[in-house]
Structure formats: structure tokens, C-alpha cells
mmCIF file of C-alpha atoms and ligand atoms in Angstrom:
data_model
loop_
_atom_site.group_PDB
_atom_site.id
_atom_site.type_symbol
_atom_site.label_atom_id
_atom_site.label_comp_id
_atom_site.label_asym_id
_atom_site.label_seq_id
_atom_site.Cartn_x
_atom_site.Cartn_y
_atom_site.Cartn_z
ATOM 1 C CA MET L 1 0.000 0.000 0.000
ATOM 2 C CA SER L 2 1.365 3.415 -0.828
ATOM 3 C CA GLU L 3 1.549 5.673 2.212
ATOM 4 C CA LYS L 4 0.213 9.212 2.625
ATOM 5 C CA ILE L 5 1.560 10.608 5.852
ATOM 6 C CA LEU L 6 0.117 13.717 7.473
ATOM 7 C CA VAL L 7 2.455 15.500 9.907
ATOM 8 C CA ILE L 8 0.631 18.049 12.058
ATOM 9 C CA GLY L 9 2.929 20.591 13.713
ATOM 10 C CA ALA L 10 5.527 20.200 10.979
ATOM 11 C CA ASN L 11 7.286 23.529 11.587
ATOM 12 C CA GLY L 12 8.387 22.750 15.156
ATOM 13 C CA GLN L 13 11.596 21.331 16.577
ATOM 14 C CA ILE L 14 10.625 17.697 15.984
ATOM 15 C CA GLY L 15 8.385 18.280 12.967
ATOM 16 C CA THR L 16 11.092 19.969 10.904
ATOM 17 C CA GLU L 17 13.397 16.971 11.289
ATOM 18 C CA LEU L 18 10.710 14.326 11.078
ATOM 19 C CA VAL L 19 9.273 15.645 7.811
ATOM 20 C CA ALA L 20 12.761 15.616 6.273
ATOM 21 C CA ALA L 21 13.389 12.068 7.527
ATOM 22 C CA LEU L 22 10.004 10.769 6.364
ATOM 23 C CA ARG L 23 10.479 12.393 2.948
ATOM 24 C CA GLY L 24 13.818 10.592 2.736
ATOM 25 C CA VAL L 25 12.052 7.265 3.290
ATOM 26 C CA TYR L 26 8.712 7.706 1.477
ATOM 27 C CA GLY L 27 9.428 10.497 -1.029
ATOM 28 C CA THR L 28 8.533 14.182 -0.861
ATOM 29 C CA ASP L 29 4.991 13.938 -2.168
ATOM 30 C CA ALA L 30 3.958 11.175 0.248
ATOM 31 C CA ILE L 31 4.402 13.496 3.218
ATOM 32 C CA ILE L 32 1.844 16.243 3.844
ATOM 33 C CA ALA L 33 3.444 18.736 6.202
ATOM 34 C CA SER L 34 0.991 20.931 8.076
ATOM 35 C CA ASP L 35 1.082 23.626 10.697
ATOM 36 C CA ILE L 36 -0.881 26.616 11.899
ATOM 37 C CA LYS L 37 1.433 28.927 9.906
ATOM 38 C CA GLU L 38 3.334 28.789 6.647
ATOM 39 C CA PRO L 39 6.783 27.255 7.045
ATOM 40 C CA THR L 40 9.931 29.295 6.682
ATOM 41 C CA TYR L 41 12.274 27.086 4.729
ATOM 42 C CA PRO L 42 16.032 27.554 4.748
ATOM 43 C CA SER L 43 16.989 28.589 1.222
ATOM 44 C CA GLY L 44 17.706 25.786 -1.175
ATOM 45 C CA LYS L 45 15.454 23.205 0.501
ATOM 46 C CA SER L 46 12.752 21.687 -1.619
ATOM 47 C CA ILE L 47 9.225 22.452 -0.581
ATOM 48 C CA GLY L 48 6.822 19.552 -0.541
ATOM 49 C CA PRO L 49 3.069 19.418 0.043
ATOM 50 C CA PHE L 50 1.929 21.712 2.848
ATOM 51 C CA GLU L 51 -1.437 22.533 4.442
ATOM 52 C CA ILE L 52 -2.462 25.105 7.020
ATOM 53 C CA VAL L 53 -4.007 23.160 9.907
ATOM 54 C CA ASN L 54 -5.415 24.352 13.200
ATOM 55 C CA VAL L 55 -6.041 21.262 15.335
ATOM 56 C CA LEU L 56 -8.676 23.132 17.308
ATOM 57 C CA ASP L 57 -10.675 23.689 14.119
ATOM 58 C CA ASP L 58 -12.426 20.385 13.537
ATOM 59 C CA GLU L 59 -13.751 21.369 10.126
ATOM 60 C CA ASN L 60 -10.398 22.541 8.828
ATOM 61 C CA LEU L 61 -8.820 19.294 10.055
ATOM 62 C CA ARG L 62 -11.578 17.202 8.488
ATOM 63 C CA ASN L 63 -11.083 18.953 5.139
ATOM 64 C CA VAL L 64 -7.390 18.055 5.182
ATOM 65 C CA PHE L 65 -8.189 14.403 6.027
ATOM 66 C CA THR L 66 -10.790 14.334 3.236
ATOM 67 C CA LYS L 67 -8.418 15.876 0.703
ATOM 68 C CA HIS L 68 -5.387 13.699 1.446
ATOM 69 C CA GLN L 69 -6.858 10.506 2.958
ATOM 70 C CA PRO L 70 -3.765 9.947 5.122
ATOM 71 C CA THR L 71 -2.710 6.382 5.905
ATOM 72 C CA GLN L 72 -0.568 7.587 8.830
ATOM 73 C CA VAL L 73 -0.749 10.688 11.023
ATOM 74 C CA TYR L 74 1.902 12.240 13.259
ATOM 75 C CA LEU L 75 0.394 14.797 15.647
ATOM 76 C CA LEU L 76 3.173 17.029 16.972
ATOM 77 C CA ALA L 77 1.293 20.289 17.570
ATOM 78 C CA ALA L 78 1.453 21.129 21.283
ATOM 79 C CA ILE L 79 2.235 23.845 23.798
ATOM 80 C CA LEU L 80 5.315 22.876 25.825
ATOM 81 C CA SER L 81 6.010 23.111 29.541
ATOM 82 C CA ALA L 82 7.222 26.690 30.036
ATOM 83 C CA ILE L 83 4.689 28.414 27.745
ATOM 84 C CA GLY L 84 2.021 26.080 29.142
ATOM 85 C CA GLU L 85 2.484 27.634 32.589
ATOM 86 C CA GLN L 86 1.898 31.098 31.085
ATOM 87 C CA LYS L 87 -1.182 29.978 29.155
ATOM 88 C CA PRO L 88 -2.566 27.019 31.125
ATOM 89 C CA LYS L 89 -6.071 26.861 29.635
ATOM 90 C CA LEU L 90 -4.855 27.253 26.081
ATOM 91 C CA ALA L 91 -2.196 24.563 26.655
ATOM 92 C CA TRP L 92 -4.820 22.155 28.017
ATOM 93 C CA ASP L 93 -7.208 22.926 25.175
ATOM 94 C CA LEU L 94 -4.650 22.627 22.394
ATOM 95 C CA ASN L 95 -2.948 19.527 23.794
ATOM 96 C CA MET L 96 -6.184 17.710 24.644
ATOM 97 C CA THR L 97 -8.835 18.855 22.175
ATOM 98 C CA GLY L 98 -6.281 18.683 19.373
ATOM 99 C CA LEU L 99 -5.462 15.083 20.254
ATOM 100 C CA LEU L 100 -9.125 14.056 20.514
ATOM 101 C CA HIS L 101 -9.951 15.650 17.145
ATOM 102 C CA VAL L 102 -7.132 13.739 15.498
ATOM 103 C CA LEU L 103 -7.930 10.418 17.221
ATOM 104 C CA ASP L 104 -11.592 10.677 16.177
ATOM 105 C CA LEU L 105 -10.743 11.524 12.579
ATOM 106 C CA ALA L 106 -8.138 8.736 12.519
ATOM 107 C CA VAL L 107 -10.821 6.214 13.511
ATOM 108 C CA GLU L 108 -13.329 7.650 11.038
ATOM 109 C CA PHE L 109 -10.885 7.759 8.117
ATOM 110 C CA LYS L 110 -9.417 4.326 8.992
ATOM 111 C CA VAL L 111 -5.892 5.680 9.397
ATOM 112 C CA THR L 112 -3.587 2.685 9.854
ATOM 113 C CA LYS L 113 -1.115 4.244 12.330
ATOM 114 C CA VAL L 114 -0.989 7.342 14.511
ATOM 115 C CA PHE L 115 2.050 8.758 16.316
ATOM 116 C CA TRP L 116 1.665 11.153 19.227
ATOM 117 C CA PRO L 117 4.551 12.286 21.428
ATOM 118 C CA SER L 118 4.450 12.212 25.178
ATOM 119 C CA SER L 119 7.228 13.443 27.465
ATOM 120 C CA ILE L 120 9.262 12.982 30.638
ATOM 121 C CA ALA L 121 6.928 15.739 31.893
ATOM 122 C CA VAL L 122 4.322 13.049 32.718
ATOM 123 C CA PHE L 123 6.332 12.331 35.869
ATOM 124 C CA GLY L 124 6.151 14.486 38.962
ATOM 125 C CA PRO L 125 7.728 15.197 42.342
ATOM 126 C CA HIS L 126 6.627 11.837 43.813
ATOM 127 C CA SER L 127 7.859 9.745 40.900
ATOM 128 C CA PRO L 128 11.204 8.008 41.494
ATOM 129 C CA GLN L 129 13.815 10.533 40.323
ATOM 130 C CA PHE L 130 16.514 8.145 39.196
ATOM 131 C CA ASN L 131 16.080 5.449 36.592
ATOM 132 C CA THR L 132 12.351 6.298 36.582
ATOM 133 C CA PRO L 133 10.449 3.146 35.601
ATOM 134 C CA GLN L 134 7.737 2.834 32.971
ATOM 135 C CA TYR L 135 5.078 2.353 35.650
ATOM 136 C CA CYS L 136 5.229 4.285 38.914
ATOM 137 C CA VAL L 137 3.561 7.128 40.816
ATOM 138 C CA MET L 138 2.852 9.935 38.354
ATOM 139 C CA ASP L 139 1.820 13.309 39.735
ATOM 140 C CA PRO L 140 2.845 15.867 37.095
ATOM 141 C CA ASN L 141 2.327 19.427 38.287
ATOM 142 C CA THR L 142 2.595 21.314 34.996
ATOM 143 C CA VAL L 143 -0.344 21.699 32.617
ATOM 144 C CA TYR L 144 1.883 20.335 29.874
ATOM 145 C CA GLY L 145 2.728 17.293 32.016
ATOM 146 C CA PHE L 146 -0.801 16.396 32.973
ATOM 147 C CA SER L 147 -2.108 17.065 29.464
ATOM 148 C CA LYS L 148 0.472 14.546 28.229
ATOM 149 C CA LEU L 149 -0.466 12.034 30.939
ATOM 150 C CA ALA L 150 -4.177 12.378 30.107
ATOM 151 C CA GLY L 151 -3.296 12.117 26.405
ATOM 152 C CA GLU L 152 -1.478 8.851 27.049
ATOM 153 C CA ARG L 153 -4.596 7.475 28.689
ATOM 154 C CA TRP L 154 -6.690 8.558 25.674
ATOM 155 C CA CYS L 155 -4.240 6.894 23.262
ATOM 156 C CA GLU L 156 -4.441 3.598 25.125
ATOM 157 C CA TYR L 157 -8.221 3.974 25.296
ATOM 158 C CA TYR L 158 -8.577 4.460 21.520
ATOM 159 C CA PHE L 159 -6.351 1.429 20.947
ATOM 160 C CA THR L 160 -8.402 -0.753 23.302
ATOM 161 C CA LYS L 161 -11.876 0.536 22.383
ATOM 162 C CA TYR L 162 -11.542 1.259 18.673
ATOM 163 C CA GLY L 163 -8.502 -0.773 17.645
ATOM 164 C CA LEU L 164 -6.666 2.376 16.533
ATOM 165 C CA ASP L 165 -2.960 1.595 16.100
ATOM 166 C CA VAL L 166 -1.629 4.543 18.055
ATOM 167 C CA ARG L 167 1.991 4.618 19.197
ATOM 168 C CA SER L 168 3.826 7.010 21.455
ATOM 169 C CA LEU L 169 7.177 7.875 23.046
ATOM 170 C CA ARG L 170 7.936 9.839 26.193
ATOM 171 C CA TYR L 171 10.665 12.015 24.682
ATOM 172 C CA PRO L 172 13.389 13.351 26.928
ATOM 173 C CA GLY L 173 14.628 16.906 26.237
ATOM 174 C CA LEU L 174 15.685 17.004 22.586
ATOM 175 C CA ILE L 175 18.902 18.527 21.260
ATOM 176 C CA GLY L 176 19.152 19.287 17.560
ATOM 177 C CA TRP L 177 20.629 21.893 15.213
ATOM 178 C CA ARG L 178 18.145 22.036 12.355
ATOM 179 C CA ALA L 179 15.309 23.684 14.307
ATOM 180 C CA ASN L 180 14.848 25.489 17.591
ATOM 181 C CA PRO L 181 12.694 24.265 20.443
ATOM 182 C CA GLY L 182 9.685 26.377 21.321
ATOM 183 C CA GLY L 183 8.930 27.137 24.935
ATOM 184 C CA GLY L 184 10.111 24.147 26.946
ATOM 185 C CA THR L 185 12.207 23.646 30.066
ATOM 186 C CA THR L 186 14.916 21.734 28.226
ATOM 187 C CA ASP L 187 15.396 24.504 25.605
ATOM 188 C CA TYR L 188 18.604 25.617 27.337
ATOM 189 C CA ALA L 189 20.374 22.555 25.933
ATOM 190 C CA VAL L 190 19.930 23.903 22.386
ATOM 191 C CA GLN L 191 20.361 27.614 23.179
ATOM 192 C CA ILE L 192 23.715 26.911 24.844
ATOM 193 C CA PHE L 193 25.232 25.837 21.499
ATOM 194 C CA HIS L 194 23.950 28.879 19.617
ATOM 195 C CA GLU L 195 25.246 31.266 22.287
ATOM 196 C CA ALA L 196 28.571 29.437 22.621
ATOM 197 C CA LEU L 197 29.223 29.862 18.902
ATOM 198 C CA LYS L 198 27.805 33.390 18.574
ATOM 199 C CA ASN L 199 28.952 35.055 21.816
ATOM 200 C CA GLY L 200 31.261 32.615 23.597
ATOM 201 C CA LYS L 201 29.077 32.728 26.694
ATOM 202 C CA PHE L 202 25.670 31.628 27.928
ATOM 203 C CA GLU L 203 23.467 32.511 30.863
ATOM 204 C CA CYS L 204 21.621 29.327 31.757
ATOM 205 C CA PHE L 205 18.121 29.527 33.244
ATOM 206 C CA LEU L 206 18.595 26.179 35.035
ATOM 207 C CA SER L 207 21.126 25.681 37.826
ATOM 208 C CA ALA L 208 24.488 24.000 37.169
ATOM 209 C CA ASN L 209 23.532 20.586 38.529
ATOM 210 C CA SER L 210 19.958 20.269 37.212
ATOM 211 C CA ALA L 211 20.119 16.795 35.741
ATOM 212 C CA LEU L 212 17.516 15.966 33.096
ATOM 213 C CA PRO L 213 17.174 13.156 30.556
ATOM 214 C CA MET L 214 18.203 14.458 27.105
ATOM 215 C CA MET L 215 18.539 12.925 23.671
ATOM 216 C CA TYR L 216 20.090 13.885 20.360
ATOM 217 C CA MET L 217 17.504 14.559 17.669
ATOM 218 C CA ASP L 218 18.971 11.943 15.324
ATOM 219 C CA ASP L 219 18.342 9.305 17.988
ATOM 220 C CA ALA L 220 14.848 10.666 18.654
ATOM 221 C CA ILE L 221 13.908 10.526 14.975
ATOM 222 C CA ARG L 222 15.376 7.037 14.639
ATOM 223 C CA ALA L 223 13.407 5.920 17.718
ATOM 224 C CA THR L 224 10.218 7.374 16.240
ATOM 225 C CA LEU L 225 10.634 5.723 12.854
ATOM 226 C CA SER L 226 11.591 2.406 14.381
ATOM 227 C CA LEU L 227 8.609 2.455 16.758
ATOM 228 C CA MET L 228 6.335 3.225 13.796
ATOM 229 C CA ASP L 229 7.951 0.497 11.665
ATOM 230 C CA ALA L 230 7.723 -2.214 14.310
ATOM 231 C CA PRO L 231 5.103 -4.940 13.801
ATOM 232 C CA ALA L 232 1.955 -4.054 15.774
ATOM 233 C CA ASP L 233 2.271 -7.112 18.024
ATOM 234 C CA LYS L 234 5.670 -5.872 19.261
ATOM 235 C CA ILE L 235 4.064 -2.706 20.639
ATOM 236 C CA LYS L 236 3.048 -3.889 24.070
ATOM 237 C CA ILE L 237 2.628 -0.417 25.553
ATOM 238 C CA ARG L 238 -0.161 1.647 24.049
ATOM 239 C CA SER L 239 0.080 4.575 26.419
ATOM 240 C CA SER L 240 3.657 5.734 25.762
ATOM 241 C CA TYR L 241 7.151 4.234 25.988
ATOM 242 C CA ASN L 242 9.825 5.609 28.302
ATOM 243 C CA LEU L 243 12.835 6.772 26.299
ATOM 244 C CA ALA L 244 15.949 7.385 28.361
ATOM 245 C CA GLY L 245 18.539 9.246 26.338
ATOM 246 C CA LEU L 246 21.234 10.306 28.772
ATOM 247 C CA SER L 247 21.205 12.299 31.974
ATOM 248 C CA ILE L 248 22.779 15.721 31.341
ATOM 249 C CA THR L 249 23.315 18.797 33.541
ATOM 250 C CA PRO L 250 24.111 22.322 32.305
ATOM 251 C CA ALA L 251 27.538 21.971 33.959
ATOM 252 C CA THR L 252 28.460 18.708 32.180
ATOM 253 C CA LEU L 253 27.227 20.115 28.875
ATOM 254 C CA ALA L 254 29.308 23.279 29.368
ATOM 255 C CA THR L 255 32.408 21.216 30.224
ATOM 256 C CA GLU L 256 32.028 19.211 27.030
ATOM 257 C CA ILE L 257 31.532 22.380 24.943
ATOM 258 C CA LYS L 258 34.692 23.862 26.490
ATOM 259 C CA LYS L 259 36.697 20.966 25.069
ATOM 260 C CA HIS L 260 35.932 22.473 21.639
ATOM 261 C CA LEU L 261 35.660 26.143 22.629
ATOM 262 C CA PRO L 262 38.033 26.625 25.591
ATOM 263 C CA ALA L 263 37.002 30.272 26.151
ATOM 264 C CA PHE L 264 33.305 29.398 26.558
ATOM 265 C CA TYR L 265 31.841 30.807 29.752
ATOM 266 C CA ILE L 266 28.597 29.718 31.432
ATOM 267 C CA SER L 267 26.750 31.627 34.157
ATOM 268 C CA TYR L 268 23.485 30.819 35.870
ATOM 269 C CA THR L 269 20.295 32.857 36.346
ATOM 270 C CA GLU L 270 19.386 33.213 40.026
ATOM 271 C CA GLN L 271 15.664 32.601 39.733
ATOM 272 C CA ASP L 272 13.678 31.253 36.846
ATOM 273 C CA PRO L 273 10.257 29.576 36.928
ATOM 274 C CA ARG L 274 11.577 26.769 34.725
ATOM 275 C CA GLN L 275 13.817 25.581 37.579
ATOM 276 C CA ALA L 276 10.820 24.294 39.552
ATOM 277 C CA ILE L 277 9.599 22.444 36.465
ATOM 278 C CA ALA L 278 13.011 20.817 35.966
ATOM 279 C CA ASP L 279 13.149 19.870 39.655
ATOM 280 C CA SER L 280 9.836 18.026 39.363
ATOM 281 C CA TRP L 281 11.030 15.827 36.474
ATOM 282 C CA PRO L 282 13.155 12.648 36.523
ATOM 283 C CA LYS L 283 16.931 12.908 36.406
ATOM 284 C CA SER L 284 17.290 9.655 34.514
ATOM 285 C CA ILE L 285 14.899 7.173 32.897
ATOM 286 C CA ASP L 286 14.622 3.403 32.543
ATOM 287 C CA ASP L 287 13.690 2.532 28.959
ATOM 288 C CA SER L 288 14.133 -1.237 29.122
ATOM 289 C CA ALA L 289 10.600 -1.785 27.756
ATOM 290 C CA ALA L 290 11.533 0.012 24.510
ATOM 291 C CA GLN L 291 14.784 -1.983 24.330
ATOM 292 C CA ASN L 292 12.981 -5.281 24.873
ATOM 293 C CA ASP L 293 9.834 -4.708 22.788
ATOM 294 C CA TRP L 294 11.217 -3.094 19.621
ATOM 295 C CA ALA L 295 14.988 -3.327 20.071
ATOM 296 C CA TRP L 296 15.638 0.332 20.897
ATOM 297 C CA LYS L 297 19.312 1.301 21.272
ATOM 298 C CA LEU L 298 20.785 4.759 21.837
ATOM 299 C CA GLN L 299 23.629 5.869 19.540
ATOM 300 C CA TYR L 300 24.697 9.369 20.576
ATOM 301 C CA ASP L 301 26.595 9.902 23.840
ATOM 302 C CA LEU L 302 27.459 13.384 25.129
ATOM 303 C CA PRO L 303 30.797 13.826 23.274
ATOM 304 C CA LYS L 304 29.156 12.780 19.989
ATOM 305 C CA ILE L 305 26.198 15.118 20.530
ATOM 306 C CA VAL L 306 28.416 18.113 21.264
ATOM 307 C CA GLU L 307 30.728 17.476 18.345
ATOM 308 C CA ASP L 308 27.870 17.038 15.895
ATOM 309 C CA MET L 309 25.986 20.102 17.164
ATOM 310 C CA LEU L 310 29.016 22.378 16.951
ATOM 311 C CA THR L 311 30.111 21.083 13.540
ATOM 312 C CA ASN L 312 26.682 21.560 11.985
ATOM 313 C CA LEU L 313 25.773 24.832 13.678
ATOM 314 C CA LYS L 314 29.097 26.405 12.728
ATOM 315 C CA GLY L 315 28.036 26.190 9.123
ATOM 316 C CA ILE L 316 24.744 28.028 9.599
ATOM 317 C CA ILE L 317 25.233 30.565 12.414
HETATM 318 N N1 LIG V 401 11.173 19.360 26.138
HETATM 319 C C1 LIG V 401 9.890 19.504 26.760
HETATM 320 C C2 LIG V 401 9.816 20.714 27.604
HETATM 321 O O1 LIG V 401 10.845 21.128 28.079
HETATM 322 C C3 LIG V 401 9.611 18.305 27.600
HETATM 323 O O2 LIG V 401 8.929 17.380 26.857
HETATM 324 O O3 LIG V 401 8.759 21.207 27.822
#
């Protein structure tokens, strides 16, 4: 069967990379990128099919499903943790209503597979902080976190009730050079590279020893494609899979950057609301279920991430 893959939220940090990766596998025309605004493409990149989509507008979304009859849908549109705390009701509405619109249309249009990202933000202050297991106490205290936790429950529910093949990953903080993150707590781990190359210094909004699970974008995209490629019977978890990445602090990241840019200087903001969010999240994650069920294996360690980020960003900053 030839695939038609609709990516909603294609202009974001993950969407930008995922659309490129999917087009590499399925061909440009098989991938319908969509977002609430027109994309801004770096010069020289080919532009494939694109639709304006507002996930809160059921009719607009339905028209896009009717026009393209997607066989797979990736729903990436969301408000992240930091912006979510500034706009709690909008974050809840977008993250929840958007998901329900897409799940309903996916059932109605007999979409074969749906991908929806969850996050380490589903854990909270009473979850185990180290090597956080797949199943444990979950008391997220950000709107983003509990919208993702509720979304996970809806995904499992649509799988059980309607047989919808929906798959999900709890992404750690994602580090990539092709696109910037938009309004999360882990954004510092991308900004630090831009500032290191542009200004030789960075003021970090998280404290030096704030450990958080992080992953290189290439690994995250590979995890996503391999989860989506796995035979359905291998996907034992229909809420969302833990994905560990590696535990990184601003201080360890700065030390690694200094190996390439010895004059780099990092300082730390005294008070930032994102610190409390970071403190409520796990420091490291256990992703043995992903390893066992669909053979997940991480490739990028910290030295490799830093080298690749600096090499690629140097060319475009
Ligand atoms: N990277 C996200 C954030 O910081 C977590 O999923 O909000």
C-alpha cells in the first residue's frame, strides 16, 4: 500500500526533522506537512506538500483528512512546559482537544497508524527521580505534564476501544541543530550551542547541577521511525514508551563544549520559573521496555552530541 503521511505541527523542533526524515524514506509527495502557519524554509530546501491546519478547528482538520486521505498521522502540535504555565487553559485545550480531534478523525478515516509524542513531563515530584520506571507514581504538576499524561490514557483507550494503532514515546529533552525548540524547560540545551558559537558565553536559566534526561535529535527521529515500523504485536505499551537518552546537567554540557571552545563561559540565572519544572522531572529514565519490545538502542553519547551540534551549527550561524 502506498503511504500518505500527514504530519501536524511540521514547523516545530521535531516536525522539521521528522518531515525531512520521512520524505527521505517515502518520497517528498507522500508526506503532507501541516502547521498553523506557513513554514519558513532555509533557502535551497525543496518544498513539498503543505497545508495550514489548526487542530482546534475540527472542520479545517476534516477537510485536510478528506483531501489527502492519510494512511498515517503524526500529531506534533502542542504547547510545551514553560509556555504552558503562562497559558494554562490554552495549553490544556490545544494539547487535549487537538489530540481528541485527530484520534476521532483517525478512527473515522481508517488511518492505519498514529504517532503522538508524550514526554518525561508526565512524571512528577513523587515519581522516582533516578532510573524512573515505565510504571510508577505519576503526579505531574505542569499543565503540559498532565495534558500529556491524560493524552497517554486517551491513546491507550482508543487502541483498546476502537482498535486504533496509536503509538507514542515519552521524549526526553531534545537537542538538535536544524530547528529550535519552542517554549520548553529543556530549551537551554539547544540555546547553549547557539550562544557558545555566537557570543562565547551563555546565561543558563537552570542551575548547574539540574540533571535531566536528554537525547540527540537523530536518535529521537530514529526511535520514532523504528517504533512506527515495528510490527503491531511488538508494541506492548499503548500509552507511551519511556525513552531514556542520557542524563545531562548544564555543567556537564558546558564542560564538554569547552573541550571544543576553551574560552566558553557559562553563568546561571538566580531565579527562573523553569527551575521548579526541571526539579519536578526525573533525572534519569529506565527505557528497558523500549529496548525489549522493539529493540531500541541509543547511539549518541554526550561527546558525539556536542561534536555534531558544533560542527553543523558552525556552518549556519
Ligand atoms: N522538552 C519539553 C519541555 O521542556 C519536555 O517534553 O517542555
